[in-house]
């Protein structure tokens, strides 16, 4: 096929006329008649490595018509190696194979087209079909790369269409190409059109690409988008409208929340209306209290709104018990926990008694939420009588409710008046309690510093770690090591902890960090 002219035997490193290569080629030609498709496929690929187009092109083209896809794929590979970008004839067969029914054949053919650097309307159209119509995303990517490498063959409408793809290997390159072209009118027009009237993810990503001034000009389209059939579009529209605090926008978002069915979109609406303190939203917010994925967000919206009605709903949520009669949002432990914490954040009247009652709840999450609420109340440093009741309850909880001991420790950090009682717990049999006590002691108190030093050799790793952290707090404030009792080489102990494989990684890290800090102060 096609006159290749006289060949000097060099043909890209192949030597098909002498020695072993000739015997191999003869073997491949015989194998093309084998009954097994695998043998025929191997043979045609072998010809691609060692043969010449002018001598073996005809048999490779015949293999490209084989009934077995495996053989056709091998032929596509061979065509890419034997042919050239000129008039060899391989290009037309490669383009034909790019439309083969088998995806592996199409893939090998698309790679062959790239290897041969084929150009022209036929190959451009073949790549376009792969990009826009193929069911295999790998081949669609090949189509995109093939078109992109041929200047002026990918129009902006194709790139915009690709924005709607799920796989980032397709929409990612399309987005980058559009962003690079956005200053030019054709690209901007396509993106604007899609942002206003597109569908699904293509519209979402077009909206994300545009600057704020363009978004503001399409406000009517955004308001209409709140009713779009795609939850992705509705969410994207809410994100854009959340930047526009006009009363009419609040009206539209409120109506959207009342009609919304998608959890993710509702979460965005709840956050926006809560942050805007939209008091009219309370009834709609309450309806989302009992939905998985939105209960805690609805609680936060009620906190942000903060009206007496919102607070009463938080109280009702906290007080309810699980069961079919609980009502909207009432009874789900994670929602009750979030509502308990919210009451502490709001410091609503009666919150202390409500939260103290929850410390005996059978659900660990609810108890932890109540403790977090007591922590937030403790920050206010008000109502000494109530503080005493809260502090006493937290101290009792520290030694009786180990599953939430971390929450209790954090809450006690807001009640420094409990330190005298905490010091009496330093020899408690629980490792977790002793570690919590050390974490709450005062690095400015000589007696507490002595407790840090004496627990560096505690048999419990969590306790040793907190003792080391306490010494670290002292070093941070005083820029020196505390005075150690006779017989204790404190620097040596810290150095040993930084190197010991017997301690936990976090303790080694803390010891190493502390040594670095001491070096910075010139102590080491």
Coordinates of C-alpha atoms in Angstrom, one line a residue:
X1 CA 0.0 0.0 0.0
X2 CA 1.4 3.4 -1.0
X3 CA 4.9 3.7 -2.4
X4 CA 7.3 4.3 0.4
X5 CA 10.3 4.6 -1.9
X6 CA 13.7 3.0 -1.4
X7 CA 14.4 2.3 2.3
X8 CA 18.0 2.4 3.8
X9 CA 17.1 -0.2 6.4
X10 CA 17.0 2.2 9.3
X11 CA 13.2 2.7 9.6
X12 CA 13.1 4.2 13.2
X13 CA 15.5 1.7 14.6
X14 CA 13.9 -1.4 13.0
X15 CA 15.9 -3.7 10.8
X16 CA 13.4 -5.9 8.9
X17 CA 15.8 -7.1 6.2
X18 CA 18.6 -8.9 8.0
X19 CA 19.2 -11.4 10.7
X20 CA 16.8 -12.3 13.5
X21 CA 14.4 -9.5 12.7
X22 CA 13.6 -11.1 9.3
X23 CA 12.9 -14.4 11.0
X24 CA 10.6 -12.7 13.5
X25 CA 8.7 -10.9 10.9
X26 CA 8.2 -14.2 9.0
X27 CA 6.9 -15.8 12.2
X28 CA 4.5 -12.9 12.8
X29 CA 3.1 -13.2 9.2
X30 CA 2.5 -16.9 9.7
X31 CA 0.8 -16.2 13.1
X32 CA -1.7 -13.8 11.5
X33 CA -3.4 -17.0 10.2
X34 CA -3.7 -18.6 13.7
X35 CA -7.1 -19.6 15.0
X36 CA -6.6 -18.0 18.4
X37 CA -7.3 -14.2 18.5
X38 CA -4.5 -13.7 21.1
X39 CA -1.9 -15.1 18.7
X40 CA -3.1 -12.9 15.8
X41 CA -3.1 -9.8 18.1
X42 CA 0.4 -10.5 19.3
X43 CA 1.5 -11.0 15.7
X44 CA 0.1 -7.7 14.3
X45 CA 1.6 -5.8 17.3
X46 CA 5.0 -7.5 16.5
X47 CA 4.8 -6.3 12.9
X48 CA 4.2 -2.8 14.2
X49 CA 7.4 -3.0 16.1
X50 CA 9.6 -4.6 13.4
X51 CA 7.9 -4.2 10.1
X52 CA 7.7 -1.6 7.3
X53 CA 4.6 0.1 6.0
X54 CA 5.5 -0.4 2.4
X55 CA 6.0 -4.2 3.0
X56 CA 3.5 -5.0 5.7
X57 CA 0.8 -2.3 5.6
X58 CA -1.6 -4.4 3.7
X59 CA -1.7 -7.2 6.2
X60 CA -2.0 -4.8 9.1
X61 CA -5.0 -3.1 7.4
X62 CA -6.5 -6.6 6.9
X63 CA -6.0 -7.2 10.6
X64 CA -7.8 -3.9 11.3
X65 CA -10.9 -5.6 9.8
X66 CA -10.6 -8.7 12.0
X67 CA -13.8 -10.0 13.6
X68 CA -12.0 -10.0 17.0
X69 CA -11.7 -6.7 18.9
X70 CA -8.4 -7.8 20.4
X71 CA -6.8 -8.2 17.0
X72 CA -8.3 -4.8 15.8
X73 CA -6.8 -3.1 18.9
X74 CA -3.4 -4.7 18.1
X75 CA -3.7 -3.4 14.5
X76 CA -4.5 0.1 15.7
X77 CA -1.3 0.0 17.7
X78 CA 0.7 -1.3 14.7
X79 CA -0.7 1.4 12.5
X80 CA 0.4 4.1 14.9
X81 CA 4.0 2.7 14.7
X82 CA 4.2 1.9 11.0
X83 CA 2.4 4.9 9.5
X84 CA 3.3 8.5 9.3
X85 CA 1.5 11.8 9.1
X86 CA 1.8 12.0 5.3
X87 CA 0.1 10.0 2.7
X88 CA 0.9 6.5 3.9
X89 CA -2.8 5.5 4.2
X90 CA -2.6 4.5 7.8
X91 CA -4.3 7.6 8.9
X92 CA -7.6 6.8 7.3
X93 CA -7.8 3.3 8.8
X94 CA -6.9 4.8 12.3
X95 CA -9.7 7.3 12.0
X96 CA -12.1 4.5 11.1
X97 CA -11.0 2.5 14.1
X98 CA -11.6 5.5 16.3
X99 CA -15.3 4.7 15.7
X100 CA -15.0 1.0 16.4
X101 CA -17.7 -0.7 18.6
X102 CA -15.1 -1.8 21.1
X103 CA -13.7 0.7 23.6
X104 CA -10.3 -0.8 23.7
X105 CA -10.0 -0.5 19.9
X106 CA -11.1 3.1 20.1
X107 CA -8.6 3.8 22.8
X108 CA -5.7 2.3 20.9
X109 CA -6.8 4.1 17.7
X110 CA -7.0 7.5 19.5
X111 CA -3.4 7.0 20.8
X112 CA -2.3 6.0 17.3
X113 CA -3.8 9.2 15.9
X114 CA -1.8 11.2 18.4
X115 CA 1.4 9.2 17.7
X116 CA 1.0 9.9 14.0
X117 CA 0.0 13.6 14.6
X118 CA -2.9 13.2 12.3
X119 CA -4.7 16.4 11.3
X120 CA -7.6 17.3 9.1
X121 CA -11.4 17.4 9.4
X122 CA -11.9 13.6 9.6
X123 CA -9.6 13.2 12.6
X124 CA -11.0 16.3 14.3
X125 CA -14.5 14.9 14.0
X126 CA -13.4 11.5 15.3
X127 CA -11.9 13.1 18.4
X128 CA -15.0 15.2 18.8
X129 CA -17.2 12.1 18.7
X130 CA -15.1 10.5 21.4
X131 CA -15.3 13.6 23.5
X132 CA -19.0 14.2 23.3
X133 CA -20.6 10.8 22.7
X134 CA -18.3 8.1 24.1
X135 CA -19.5 6.1 27.1
X136 CA -15.9 5.5 28.4
X137 CA -14.6 8.6 30.3
X138 CA -11.0 7.6 29.5
X139 CA -11.8 7.8 25.8
X140 CA -13.7 11.1 26.4
X141 CA -10.5 12.4 28.0
X142 CA -8.5 11.2 24.9
X143 CA -11.0 13.1 22.8
X144 CA -10.5 16.3 24.8
X145 CA -6.7 16.0 24.7
X146 CA -6.8 15.2 21.0
X147 CA -8.9 18.2 20.2
X148 CA -7.0 20.5 22.5
X149 CA -3.7 19.7 20.8
X150 CA -5.2 20.8 17.5
X151 CA -5.5 24.6 17.5
X152 CA -8.9 26.2 16.9
X153 CA -10.8 22.9 17.0
X154 CA -12.5 23.1 20.4
X155 CA -15.1 25.8 20.6
X156 CA -16.3 27.3 23.8
X157 CA -19.7 25.5 23.7
X158 CA -17.9 22.2 23.9
X159 CA -15.9 23.3 27.0
X160 CA -19.0 24.6 28.7
X161 CA -20.8 21.3 28.0
X162 CA -17.9 19.5 29.7
X163 CA -18.5 21.6 32.9
X164 CA -21.4 19.3 33.6
X165 CA -19.3 16.2 33.8
X166 CA -18.9 14.4 37.1
X167 CA -15.3 13.3 36.6
X168 CA -12.7 16.0 37.3
X169 CA -10.6 14.6 34.5
X170 CA -13.1 16.1 32.1
X171 CA -14.6 19.2 33.7
X172 CA -11.3 20.3 35.3
X173 CA -9.4 20.9 32.0
X174 CA -12.5 22.4 30.5
X175 CA -12.8 24.8 33.4
X176 CA -9.1 25.8 33.2
X177 CA -9.5 26.4 29.4
X178 CA -12.6 28.6 30.0
X179 CA -10.9 30.6 32.7
X180 CA -8.0 31.3 30.5
X181 CA -10.3 32.4 27.7
X182 CA -12.8 34.3 29.9
X183 CA -11.4 37.7 29.0
X184 CA -12.5 37.0 25.4
X185 CA -16.1 37.6 24.5
X186 CA -16.9 34.2 23.0
X187 CA -15.9 32.4 26.2
X188 CA -17.6 35.0 28.5
X189 CA -20.8 34.8 26.5
X190 CA -21.0 31.0 26.7
X191 CA -20.3 31.0 30.5
X192 CA -22.8 33.8 31.1
X193 CA -25.5 32.0 29.1
X194 CA -24.8 28.8 31.0
X195 CA -24.8 30.5 34.4
X196 CA -28.2 32.0 33.7
X197 CA -29.9 29.3 31.7
X198 CA -27.8 26.1 31.9
X199 CA -28.5 22.8 33.6
X200 CA -27.1 20.9 36.5
X201 CA -23.4 20.9 37.3
X202 CA -22.6 22.9 34.1
X203 CA -24.6 25.8 35.5
X204 CA -23.2 25.4 39.0
X205 CA -19.6 25.6 37.7
X206 CA -20.3 28.5 35.4
X207 CA -21.7 30.4 38.4
X208 CA -18.6 29.7 40.4
X209 CA -16.4 31.0 37.6
X210 CA -17.9 34.4 37.2
X211 CA -16.9 37.6 39.0
X212 CA -19.3 39.2 41.5
X213 CA -20.3 42.0 39.2
X214 CA -21.6 39.5 36.6
X215 CA -23.4 37.6 39.2
X216 CA -25.2 40.7 40.5
X217 CA -26.5 41.4 37.0
X218 CA -28.3 38.0 36.8
X219 CA -30.2 38.3 40.1
X220 CA -33.6 37.6 38.5
X221 CA -32.2 34.4 37.0
X222 CA -30.8 33.4 40.4
X223 CA -34.1 33.9 42.1
X224 CA -35.7 31.7 39.5
X225 CA -33.0 29.2 40.1
X226 CA -34.2 28.6 43.7
X227 CA -36.9 26.5 42.0
X228 CA -34.6 24.6 39.7
X229 CA -35.1 20.8 39.5
X230 CA -31.4 20.2 40.3
X231 CA -30.4 20.4 44.0
X232 CA -26.9 21.2 42.9
X233 CA -28.2 24.3 41.1
X234 CA -30.4 25.3 44.0
X235 CA -27.4 25.1 46.4
X236 CA -25.2 27.1 44.0
X237 CA -27.9 29.8 43.7
X238 CA -28.3 30.0 47.5
X239 CA -24.5 30.5 47.9
X240 CA -24.7 33.4 45.5
X241 CA -27.8 35.0 46.9
X242 CA -26.4 34.7 50.5
X243 CA -24.2 37.7 49.5
X244 CA -27.3 39.9 48.7
X245 CA -29.1 40.9 51.9
X246 CA -32.0 42.8 50.4
X247 CA -35.4 42.2 52.0
X248 CA -36.7 40.7 48.7
X249 CA -33.9 38.2 48.7
X250 CA -34.8 37.2 52.3
X251 CA -38.4 36.7 51.2
X252 CA -37.2 34.4 48.3
X253 CA -34.9 32.4 50.5
X254 CA -37.6 32.0 53.2
X255 CA -40.0 30.7 50.5
X256 CA -37.3 28.4 49.2
X257 CA -36.7 26.9 52.6
X258 CA -40.4 26.2 53.1
X259 CA -40.4 24.3 49.8
X260 CA -37.0 22.6 49.9
X261 CA -36.6 18.8 50.1
X262 CA -32.8 18.4 49.6
X263 CA -30.7 18.2 52.8
X264 CA -27.6 20.0 51.5
X265 CA -29.6 22.9 50.0
X266 CA -31.7 23.2 53.1
X267 CA -28.5 23.4 55.2
X268 CA -27.3 26.3 53.2
X269 CA -30.6 28.1 53.5
X270 CA -30.7 27.4 57.3
X271 CA -27.2 28.9 57.7
X272 CA -28.0 31.9 55.6
X273 CA -31.3 32.8 57.2
X274 CA -29.9 32.2 60.7
X275 CA -26.9 34.4 60.0
X276 CA -29.3 37.1 58.7
X277 CA -31.3 36.7 62.0
X278 CA -34.5 36.2 59.9
X279 CA -37.1 35.9 62.7
X280 CA -39.8 34.8 60.2
X281 CA -37.8 31.6 59.5
X282 CA -38.3 30.0 62.9
X283 CA -41.3 27.8 61.9
X284 CA -39.5 26.6 58.7
X285 CA -36.2 26.0 60.7
X286 CA -38.1 23.9 63.2
X287 CA -39.2 21.5 60.5
X288 CA -35.6 20.6 59.8
X289 CA -34.7 19.8 63.4
X290 CA -35.5 16.1 63.0
X291 CA -33.8 15.5 59.6
X292 CA -30.5 13.6 59.5
X293 CA -27.8 16.0 58.4
X294 CA -29.6 19.2 59.3
X295 CA -30.7 18.9 62.9
X296 CA -27.6 20.5 64.4
X297 CA -27.5 23.2 61.6
X298 CA -31.2 24.0 62.4
X299 CA -30.2 24.3 66.1
X300 CA -27.5 26.8 65.2
X301 CA -29.9 28.8 63.1
X302 CA -32.2 29.1 66.1
X303 CA -29.3 30.3 68.2
X304 CA -28.4 32.9 65.6
X305 CA -32.0 34.1 65.4
X306 CA -32.1 34.1 69.2
X307 CA -35.7 35.2 69.7
X308 CA -37.7 34.0 72.7
X309 CA -39.6 31.7 70.4
X310 CA -36.3 30.3 69.1
X311 CA -35.1 29.7 72.6
X312 CA -38.3 28.0 73.6
X313 CA -37.8 25.6 70.7
X314 CA -34.3 24.8 71.9
X315 CA -35.7 24.1 75.4
X316 CA -38.3 21.8 74.0
X317 CA -35.7 20.0 71.9
X318 CA -33.4 19.5 74.9
X319 CA -36.2 18.3 77.2
X320 CA -37.8 15.8 74.8
X321 CA -37.2 12.0 75.0
X322 CA -37.0 9.7 72.1
X323 CA -40.2 8.1 70.8
X324 CA -42.8 8.5 68.1
X325 CA -44.7 11.1 70.1
X326 CA -41.6 13.4 70.4
X327 CA -42.5 15.7 67.6
X328 CA -40.3 17.6 65.1
X329 CA -36.7 17.4 66.1
X330 CA -37.4 16.1 69.5
X331 CA -35.7 13.0 70.7
X332 CA -32.7 12.7 68.3
X333 CA -29.7 12.5 70.7
X334 CA -27.4 14.5 68.4
X335 CA -30.0 17.3 68.1
X336 CA -30.7 17.3 71.8
X337 CA -26.9 17.6 72.4
X338 CA -26.5 20.5 70.0
X339 CA -29.5 22.2 71.6
X340 CA -28.0 21.7 75.1
X341 CA -24.8 23.4 74.0
X342 CA -26.8 26.1 72.4
X343 CA -28.6 27.0 75.6
X344 CA -25.2 27.5 77.2
X345 CA -24.1 29.7 74.4
X346 CA -27.2 31.9 74.7
X347 CA -27.1 31.8 78.5
X348 CA -30.8 31.8 78.5
X349 CA -32.7 32.1 81.8
X350 CA -32.9 28.8 83.5
X351 CA -30.2 27.2 81.4
X352 CA -28.1 26.1 84.4
X353 CA -30.9 23.9 85.9
X354 CA -31.8 22.5 82.5
X355 CA -28.2 21.5 81.7
X356 CA -27.6 20.1 85.2
X357 CA -30.6 17.8 84.8
X358 CA -29.1 16.5 81.5
X359 CA -26.0 15.3 83.2
X360 CA -27.9 12.2 84.1
X361 CA -29.2 11.5 80.6
X362 CA -28.7 7.9 79.4
X363 CA -27.2 9.1 76.1
X364 CA -23.5 9.9 76.2
X365 CA -23.9 12.5 73.4
X366 CA -26.6 14.4 75.3
X367 CA -24.5 14.4 78.5
X368 CA -21.5 15.7 76.5
X369 CA -23.6 18.4 74.9
X370 CA -24.8 19.5 78.3
X371 CA -21.3 19.7 79.6
X372 CA -20.3 21.8 76.6
X373 CA -23.2 24.1 77.5
X374 CA -21.9 24.4 81.1
X375 CA -18.5 25.3 79.7
X376 CA -19.9 28.1 77.7
X377 CA -21.9 29.4 80.7
X378 CA -18.7 29.3 82.7
X379 CA -17.0 31.8 80.5
X380 CA -19.5 34.5 81.6
X381 CA -18.1 34.5 85.2
X382 CA -21.5 35.7 86.5
X383 CA -24.1 34.5 89.1
X384 CA -21.7 33.1 91.7
X385 CA -24.4 30.8 93.2
X386 CA -25.1 29.2 89.9
X387 CA -21.4 28.9 89.2
X388 CA -21.0 26.9 92.4
X389 CA -23.7 24.4 91.5
X390 CA -22.2 24.0 88.0
X391 CA -18.6 23.6 89.3
X392 CA -19.7 21.0 91.9
X393 CA -21.6 19.0 89.3
X394 CA -18.6 19.0 86.9
X395 CA -16.2 17.9 89.6
X396 CA -18.5 14.9 90.4
X397 CA -18.7 14.1 86.7
X398 CA -15.0 14.0 86.3
X399 CA -14.7 10.9 88.5
X400 CA -17.9 9.2 87.5
X401 CA -18.4 9.6 83.7
X402 CA -15.2 8.6 82.0
X403 CA -16.7 8.4 78.4
X404 CA -17.1 12.2 78.4
X405 CA -14.1 13.1 80.6
X406 CA -12.6 15.2 77.8
X407 CA -15.7 17.4 77.7
X408 CA -15.7 17.7 81.4
X409 CA -12.0 18.6 81.6
X410 CA -12.6 21.4 79.0
X411 CA -15.6 22.7 81.0
X412 CA -13.6 22.7 84.2
X413 CA -11.0 24.9 82.6
X414 CA -13.7 27.7 82.7
X415 CA -14.1 27.2 86.5
X416 CA -10.7 28.0 88.0
X417 CA -12.2 28.0 91.5
X418 CA -12.3 24.2 91.3
X419 CA -8.5 23.9 91.5
X420 CA -8.3 23.2 95.2
X421 CA -10.7 20.3 94.8
X422 CA -8.9 19.2 91.7
X423 CA -5.6 19.0 93.6
X424 CA -7.2 16.5 96.0
X425 CA -7.8 14.2 93.1
X426 CA -4.2 14.0 92.0
X427 CA -3.8 10.5 93.4
X428 CA -7.1 9.2 91.9
X429 CA -6.8 5.5 90.7
X430 CA -8.0 6.5 87.2
X431 CA -5.2 7.4 84.8
X432 CA -7.6 9.6 82.8
X433 CA -8.7 11.5 85.9
X434 CA -5.1 12.2 87.0
X435 CA -4.2 13.3 83.5
X436 CA -7.2 15.6 83.4
X437 CA -6.2 17.1 86.8
X438 CA -2.7 17.9 85.7
X439 CA -4.0 19.5 82.5
X440 CA -6.1 21.9 84.7
X441 CA -3.4 22.9 87.2
X442 CA -1.8 26.3 87.3
X443 CA 1.8 26.8 86.0
X444 CA 2.0 29.9 88.1
X445 CA 1.5 28.0 91.4
X446 CA 4.6 26.5 92.9
X447 CA 2.6 23.6 94.4
X448 CA 1.1 22.8 91.0
X449 CA 4.6 22.9 89.3
X450 CA 5.8 20.5 92.0
X451 CA 3.0 18.1 91.0
X452 CA 4.1 18.4 87.3
X453 CA 7.6 17.4 88.3
X454 CA 6.6 14.6 90.6
X455 CA 4.4 12.9 87.9
X456 CA 7.0 12.8 85.1
X457 CA 7.7 9.2 86.2
X458 CA 4.0 8.2 86.6
X459 CA 3.4 4.7 85.3
X460 CA 0.6 6.1 83.1
X461 CA 1.6 7.5 79.7
X462 CA -1.3 10.0 79.6
X463 CA -0.3 11.3 83.0
X464 CA 3.4 11.6 82.1
X465 CA 2.3 13.5 78.9
X466 CA 0.2 16.0 80.8
X467 CA 3.0 16.5 83.4
X468 CA 5.3 17.3 80.5
X469 CA 2.8 19.7 79.0
X470 CA 2.4 21.5 82.3
X471 CA 6.2 22.0 82.4
X472 CA 6.0 23.3 78.9
X473 CA 3.5 25.9 79.9
X474 CA 5.8 27.0 82.7
X475 CA 8.7 27.3 80.2
X476 CA 6.6 29.2 77.8
X477 CA 5.8 31.9 80.4
X478 CA 9.1 32.1 82.3
X479 CA 11.5 31.1 79.5
X480 CA 13.4 28.8 81.9
X481 CA 13.0 25.4 83.5
X482 CA 11.4 25.3 87.0
X483 CA 13.5 24.5 90.0
X484 CA 13.7 20.7 90.4
X485 CA 14.1 18.9 93.7
X486 CA 17.4 17.5 94.6
X487 CA 18.2 14.4 92.7
X488 CA 16.1 15.2 89.7
X489 CA 18.0 16.0 86.5
X490 CA 15.0 17.7 84.8
X491 CA 16.8 18.5 81.6
X492 CA 18.1 14.9 81.4
X493 CA 14.6 13.5 81.9
X494 CA 13.2 15.7 79.1
X495 CA 16.0 14.7 76.8
X496 CA 15.5 11.0 77.6
X497 CA 11.7 11.3 76.9
X498 CA 12.5 12.9 73.5
X499 CA 14.5 9.8 72.5
X500 CA 12.8 7.0 74.3
X501 CA 11.0 4.4 72.0
X502 CA 9.1 3.3 75.1
X503 CA 7.0 6.5 75.3
X504 CA 4.2 7.5 72.9
X505 CA 5.0 9.6 69.8
X506 CA 3.1 12.5 71.3
X507 CA 5.2 12.5 74.4
X508 CA 8.4 12.3 72.4
X509 CA 7.2 15.1 70.2
X510 CA 6.3 17.3 73.2
X511 CA 9.7 16.6 74.8
X512 CA 11.5 17.5 71.6
X513 CA 9.4 20.6 71.1
X514 CA 10.2 21.7 74.7
X515 CA 14.0 21.1 74.1
X516 CA 13.8 23.3 71.0
X517 CA 12.1 26.0 73.0
X518 CA 14.8 25.8 75.7
X519 CA 17.5 26.1 73.0
X520 CA 15.8 29.3 71.8
X521 CA 15.9 30.7 75.3
X522 CA 19.6 29.8 75.6
X523 CA 18.9 27.3 78.4
X524 CA 20.3 24.3 76.5

